[in-house]
Coordinates of C-alpha atoms in Angstrom, one line a residue:
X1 CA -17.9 -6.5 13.8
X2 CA -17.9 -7.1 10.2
X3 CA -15.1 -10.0 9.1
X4 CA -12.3 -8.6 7.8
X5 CA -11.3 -11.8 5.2
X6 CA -14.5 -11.6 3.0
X7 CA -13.5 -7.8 2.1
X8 CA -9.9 -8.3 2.0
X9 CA -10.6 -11.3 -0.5
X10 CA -12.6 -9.4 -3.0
X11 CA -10.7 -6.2 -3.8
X12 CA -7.2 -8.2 -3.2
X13 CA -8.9 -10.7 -6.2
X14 CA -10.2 -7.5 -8.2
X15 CA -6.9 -5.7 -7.9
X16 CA -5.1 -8.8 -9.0
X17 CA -7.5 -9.8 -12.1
X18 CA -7.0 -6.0 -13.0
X19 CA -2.9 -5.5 -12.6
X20 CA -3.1 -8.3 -14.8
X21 CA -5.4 -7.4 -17.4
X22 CA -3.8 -4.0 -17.3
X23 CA -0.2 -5.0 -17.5
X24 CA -0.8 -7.4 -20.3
X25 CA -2.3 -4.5 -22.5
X26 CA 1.3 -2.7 -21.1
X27 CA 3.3 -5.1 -22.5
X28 CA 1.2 -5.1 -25.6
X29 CA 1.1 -1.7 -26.0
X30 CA 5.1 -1.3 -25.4
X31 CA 5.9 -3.8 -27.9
X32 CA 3.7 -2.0 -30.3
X33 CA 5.9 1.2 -29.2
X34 CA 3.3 3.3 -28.0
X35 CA 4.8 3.8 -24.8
X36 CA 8.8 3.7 -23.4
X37 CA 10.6 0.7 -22.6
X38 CA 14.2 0.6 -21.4
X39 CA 16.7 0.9 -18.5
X40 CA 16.0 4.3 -17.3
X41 CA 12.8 6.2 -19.1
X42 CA 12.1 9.7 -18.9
X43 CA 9.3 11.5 -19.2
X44 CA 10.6 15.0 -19.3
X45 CA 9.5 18.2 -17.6
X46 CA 8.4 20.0 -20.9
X47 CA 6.8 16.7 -22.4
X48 CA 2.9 16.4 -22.7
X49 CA 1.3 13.2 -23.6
X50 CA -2.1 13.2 -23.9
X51 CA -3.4 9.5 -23.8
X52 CA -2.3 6.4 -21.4
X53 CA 1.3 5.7 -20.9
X54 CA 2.5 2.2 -21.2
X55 CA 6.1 1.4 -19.7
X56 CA 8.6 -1.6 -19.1
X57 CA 11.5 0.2 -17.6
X58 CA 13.4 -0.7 -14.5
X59 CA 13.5 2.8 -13.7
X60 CA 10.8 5.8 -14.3
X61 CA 10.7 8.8 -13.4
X62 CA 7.7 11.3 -14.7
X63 CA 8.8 15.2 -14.6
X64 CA 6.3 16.4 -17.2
X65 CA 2.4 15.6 -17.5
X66 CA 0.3 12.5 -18.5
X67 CA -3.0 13.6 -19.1
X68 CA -4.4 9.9 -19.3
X69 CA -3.2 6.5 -16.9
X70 CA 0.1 5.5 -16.2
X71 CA 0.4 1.8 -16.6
X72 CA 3.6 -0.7 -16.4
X73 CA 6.3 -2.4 -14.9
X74 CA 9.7 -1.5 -13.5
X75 CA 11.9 -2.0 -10.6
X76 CA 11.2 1.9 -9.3
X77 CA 9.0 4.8 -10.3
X78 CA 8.8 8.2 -9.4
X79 CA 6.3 11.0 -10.3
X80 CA 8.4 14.1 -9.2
X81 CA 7.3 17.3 -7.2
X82 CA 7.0 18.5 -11.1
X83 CA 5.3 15.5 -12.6
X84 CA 1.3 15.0 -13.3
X85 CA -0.5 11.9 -13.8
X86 CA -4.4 12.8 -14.6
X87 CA -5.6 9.1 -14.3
X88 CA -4.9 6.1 -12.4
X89 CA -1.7 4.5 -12.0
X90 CA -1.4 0.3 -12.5
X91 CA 2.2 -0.3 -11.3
X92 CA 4.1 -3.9 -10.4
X93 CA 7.3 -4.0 -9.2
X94 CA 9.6 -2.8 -6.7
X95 CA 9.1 1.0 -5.3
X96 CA 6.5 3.8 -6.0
X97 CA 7.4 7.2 -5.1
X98 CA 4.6 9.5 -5.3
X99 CA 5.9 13.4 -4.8
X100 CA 3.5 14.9 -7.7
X101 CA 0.2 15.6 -8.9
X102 CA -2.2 12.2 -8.9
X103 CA -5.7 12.7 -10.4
X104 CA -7.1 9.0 -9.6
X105 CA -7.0 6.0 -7.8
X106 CA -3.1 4.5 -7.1
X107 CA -3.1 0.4 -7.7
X108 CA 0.2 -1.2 -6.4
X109 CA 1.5 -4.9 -6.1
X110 CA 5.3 -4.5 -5.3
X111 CA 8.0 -3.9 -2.2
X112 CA 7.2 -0.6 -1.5
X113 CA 4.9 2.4 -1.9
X114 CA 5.4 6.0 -0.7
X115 CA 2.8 8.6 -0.5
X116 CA 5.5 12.2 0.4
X117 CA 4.2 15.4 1.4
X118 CA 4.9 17.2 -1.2
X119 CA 2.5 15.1 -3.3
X120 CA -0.8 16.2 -4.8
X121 CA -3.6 14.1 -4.7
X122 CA -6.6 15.3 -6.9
X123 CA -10.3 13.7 -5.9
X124 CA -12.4 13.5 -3.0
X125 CA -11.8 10.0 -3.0
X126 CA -8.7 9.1 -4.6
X127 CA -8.2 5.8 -2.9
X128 CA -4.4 3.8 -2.6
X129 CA -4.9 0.2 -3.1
X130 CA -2.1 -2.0 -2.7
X131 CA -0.3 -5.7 -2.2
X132 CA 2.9 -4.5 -0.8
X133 CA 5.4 -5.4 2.1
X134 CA 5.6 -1.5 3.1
X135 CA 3.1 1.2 2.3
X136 CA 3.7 4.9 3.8
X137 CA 1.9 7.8 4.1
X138 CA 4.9 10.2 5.4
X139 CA 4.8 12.9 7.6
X140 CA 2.1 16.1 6.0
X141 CA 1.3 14.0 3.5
X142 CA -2.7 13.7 2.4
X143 CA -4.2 10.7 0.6
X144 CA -8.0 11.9 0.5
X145 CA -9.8 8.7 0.1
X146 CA -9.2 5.2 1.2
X147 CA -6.3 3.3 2.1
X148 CA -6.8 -0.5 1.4
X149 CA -3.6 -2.7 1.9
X150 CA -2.6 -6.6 2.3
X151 CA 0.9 -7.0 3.1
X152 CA 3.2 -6.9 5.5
X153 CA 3.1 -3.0 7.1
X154 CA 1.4 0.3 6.9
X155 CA 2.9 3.4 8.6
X156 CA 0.5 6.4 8.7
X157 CA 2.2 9.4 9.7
X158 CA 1.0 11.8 7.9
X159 CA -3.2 12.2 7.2
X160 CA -6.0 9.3 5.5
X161 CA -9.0 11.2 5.0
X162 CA -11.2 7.6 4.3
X163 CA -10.9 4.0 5.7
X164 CA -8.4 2.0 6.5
X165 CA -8.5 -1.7 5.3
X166 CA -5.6 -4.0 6.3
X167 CA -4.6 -7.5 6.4
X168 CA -0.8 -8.0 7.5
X169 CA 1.3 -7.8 10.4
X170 CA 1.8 -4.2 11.3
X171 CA -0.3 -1.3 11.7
X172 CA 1.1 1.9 12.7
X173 CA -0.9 4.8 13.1
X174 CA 1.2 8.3 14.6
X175 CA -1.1 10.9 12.3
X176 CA -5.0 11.1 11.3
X177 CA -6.9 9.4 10.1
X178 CA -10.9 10.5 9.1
X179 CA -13.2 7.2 8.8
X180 CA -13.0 4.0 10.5
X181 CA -10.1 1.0 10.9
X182 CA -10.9 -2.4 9.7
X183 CA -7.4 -4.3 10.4
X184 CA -6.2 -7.9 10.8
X185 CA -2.8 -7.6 12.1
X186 CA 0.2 -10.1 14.5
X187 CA 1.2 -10.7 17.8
X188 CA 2.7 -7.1 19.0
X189 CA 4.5 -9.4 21.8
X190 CA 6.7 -10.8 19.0
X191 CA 9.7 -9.2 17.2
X192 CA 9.9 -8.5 13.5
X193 CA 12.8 -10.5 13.4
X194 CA 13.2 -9.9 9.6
X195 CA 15.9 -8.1 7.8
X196 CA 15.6 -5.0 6.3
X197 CA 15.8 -4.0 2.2
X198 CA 18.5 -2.0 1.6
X199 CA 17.9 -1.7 -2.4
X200 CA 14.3 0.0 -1.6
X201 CA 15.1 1.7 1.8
X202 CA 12.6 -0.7 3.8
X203 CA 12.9 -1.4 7.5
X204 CA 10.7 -3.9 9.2
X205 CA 8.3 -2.3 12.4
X206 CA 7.4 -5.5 15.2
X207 CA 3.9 -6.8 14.2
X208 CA 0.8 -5.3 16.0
X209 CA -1.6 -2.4 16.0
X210 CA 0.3 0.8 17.4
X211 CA -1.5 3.8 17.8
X212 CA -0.1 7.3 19.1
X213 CA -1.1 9.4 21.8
X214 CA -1.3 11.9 19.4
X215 CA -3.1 10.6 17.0
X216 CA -6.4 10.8 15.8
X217 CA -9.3 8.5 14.2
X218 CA -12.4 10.0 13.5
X219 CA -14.7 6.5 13.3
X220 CA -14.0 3.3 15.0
X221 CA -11.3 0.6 14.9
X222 CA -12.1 -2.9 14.3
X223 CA -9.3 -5.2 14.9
X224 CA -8.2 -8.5 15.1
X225 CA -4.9 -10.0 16.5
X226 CA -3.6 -12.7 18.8
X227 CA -3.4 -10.3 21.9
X228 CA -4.6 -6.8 22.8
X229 CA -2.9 -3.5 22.9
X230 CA -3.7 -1.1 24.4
X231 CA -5.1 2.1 22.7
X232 CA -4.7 5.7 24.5
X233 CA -7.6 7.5 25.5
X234 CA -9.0 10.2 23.4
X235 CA -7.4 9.0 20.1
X236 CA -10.5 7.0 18.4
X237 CA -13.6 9.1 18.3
X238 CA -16.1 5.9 17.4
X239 CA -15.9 2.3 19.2
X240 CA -13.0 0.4 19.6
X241 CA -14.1 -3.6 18.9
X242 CA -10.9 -6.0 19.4
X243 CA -12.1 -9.9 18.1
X244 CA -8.8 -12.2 19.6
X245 CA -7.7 -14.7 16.8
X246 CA -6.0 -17.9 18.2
X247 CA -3.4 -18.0 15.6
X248 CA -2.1 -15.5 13.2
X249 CA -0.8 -16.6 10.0
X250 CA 2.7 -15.1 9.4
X251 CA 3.4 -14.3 6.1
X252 CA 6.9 -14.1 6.0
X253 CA 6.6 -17.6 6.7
X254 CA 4.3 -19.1 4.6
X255 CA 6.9 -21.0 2.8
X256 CA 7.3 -22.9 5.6
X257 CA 4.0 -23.4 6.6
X258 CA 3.6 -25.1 2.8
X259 CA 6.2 -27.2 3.1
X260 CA 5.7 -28.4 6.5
X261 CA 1.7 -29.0 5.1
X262 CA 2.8 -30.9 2.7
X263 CA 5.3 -33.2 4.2
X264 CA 2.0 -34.2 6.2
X265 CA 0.2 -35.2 3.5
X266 CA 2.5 -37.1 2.6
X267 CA 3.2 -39.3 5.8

């Protein structure tokens, strides 16, 4: 069983080196005014831009098309059941709402991201990459490629045609998923014991690795966690390789585990 940290590592220090790259040419770009700053932005239903769109807006919501990347930062954004994005999307902040037409890879570092079914992912192997406490593919919906996430939970209820690569605490799957599972996740014997976010509709699941009866995983699952769970029969279609981890680093408290480091070091 391959290691699940050295992985996790390198796209979670790509995706950061990127966001940041890519946000600073945002700001840039939105001071120069090419692009939309303000409290609520529009991009209407019968607008067209044809290049990159740079945004600071605390709310965004795409109707019309962007035939180039969407790149920014806001407290929520939504590409609606009319809008189009032809490129990537770079966003940081609080929630993504994708019920439209994506033509490229989705990059996330925020509270919450949600793939819905009425959404339109173009590519064979449009992949969702995220740093997020919440990340879910709902009910019908179909993200083609991979889904690669460090955070605190990913629910999978609707269809992941790739992998599925996850550091965190929670891991449920209820719908399908077509490669493998690589997934470091907690204790399922403990409680979530954390309280929901109201402002971004986000409810915590108990840590663990839950899988369905009825689900399905076409390759195998490779998972590590302080305790076993068990998997039904019939659900994984490859091998099912469980590596037991003495302790599990919570990261809801890793405050506290800083602090309490630190006082130590200093004794």
């Amino acid at each position: 069983m391959r290691k699940l940290t050295k992985p996790h590592t390198r796209w979670l220090l790509a995706l950061g080196l990127l966001l940041a790259l890519g946000l600073l040419g945002a700001a840039s770009r939105v001071e120069a005014s090419d692009g939309m700053r303000g409290d609520r932005c529009v991009v209407a239903e019968d607008e067209y831009i044809v290049e990159d769109f740079y945004f600071l807006c605390r709310i965004l919501e795409v109707r019309g098309t962007i035939d180039g990347d969407l790149l920014g930062i806001g407290s929520e954004v939504q590409i609606l059941p009319t809008g189009t994005v032809t490129g990537d999307i770079w966003f940081a902040g609080g929630r993504l709402r994708v019920e439209g037409t994506v033509g490229d890879d989705i990059h996330f570092a925020g509270v919450s991201v949600l793939i819905s079914d009425k959404a339109h992912i173009l590519g064979d192997r449009t992949d969702l990459v995220a740093l997020a406490l919440n990340v879910e593919i709902m009910l019908d919906a179909y993200l083609p490629g991979d889904l690669l996430v460090y955070g605190y939970q990913i629910e999978v209820n609707g269809v992941v045609g790739g992998d599925i690569d996850f550091g965190g605490e929670s891991l449920t799957i209820r719908g399908r998923v077509g490669g493998q599972i690589d997934a470091s996740v907690g204790d399922w014997r403990r409680d979530a014991d954390l309280p929901g976010l109201p402002l971004y509709n986000v409810s915590f699941n108990d840590p663990g690795l839950i899988i369905a009866e009825d689900a399905f995983i076409g390759g195998d699952v490779n998972y590590q966690a302080p305790s076993r769970r068990p998997i039904p029969p019939g659900v994984v279609q490859g091998r099912i390789r469980y590596e037991a981890v003495i302790s599990q680093p919570d990261i809801t408290n890793i405050g506290e585990a800083d602090a309490a480091a630190r006082a130590r070091l200093l004794r």
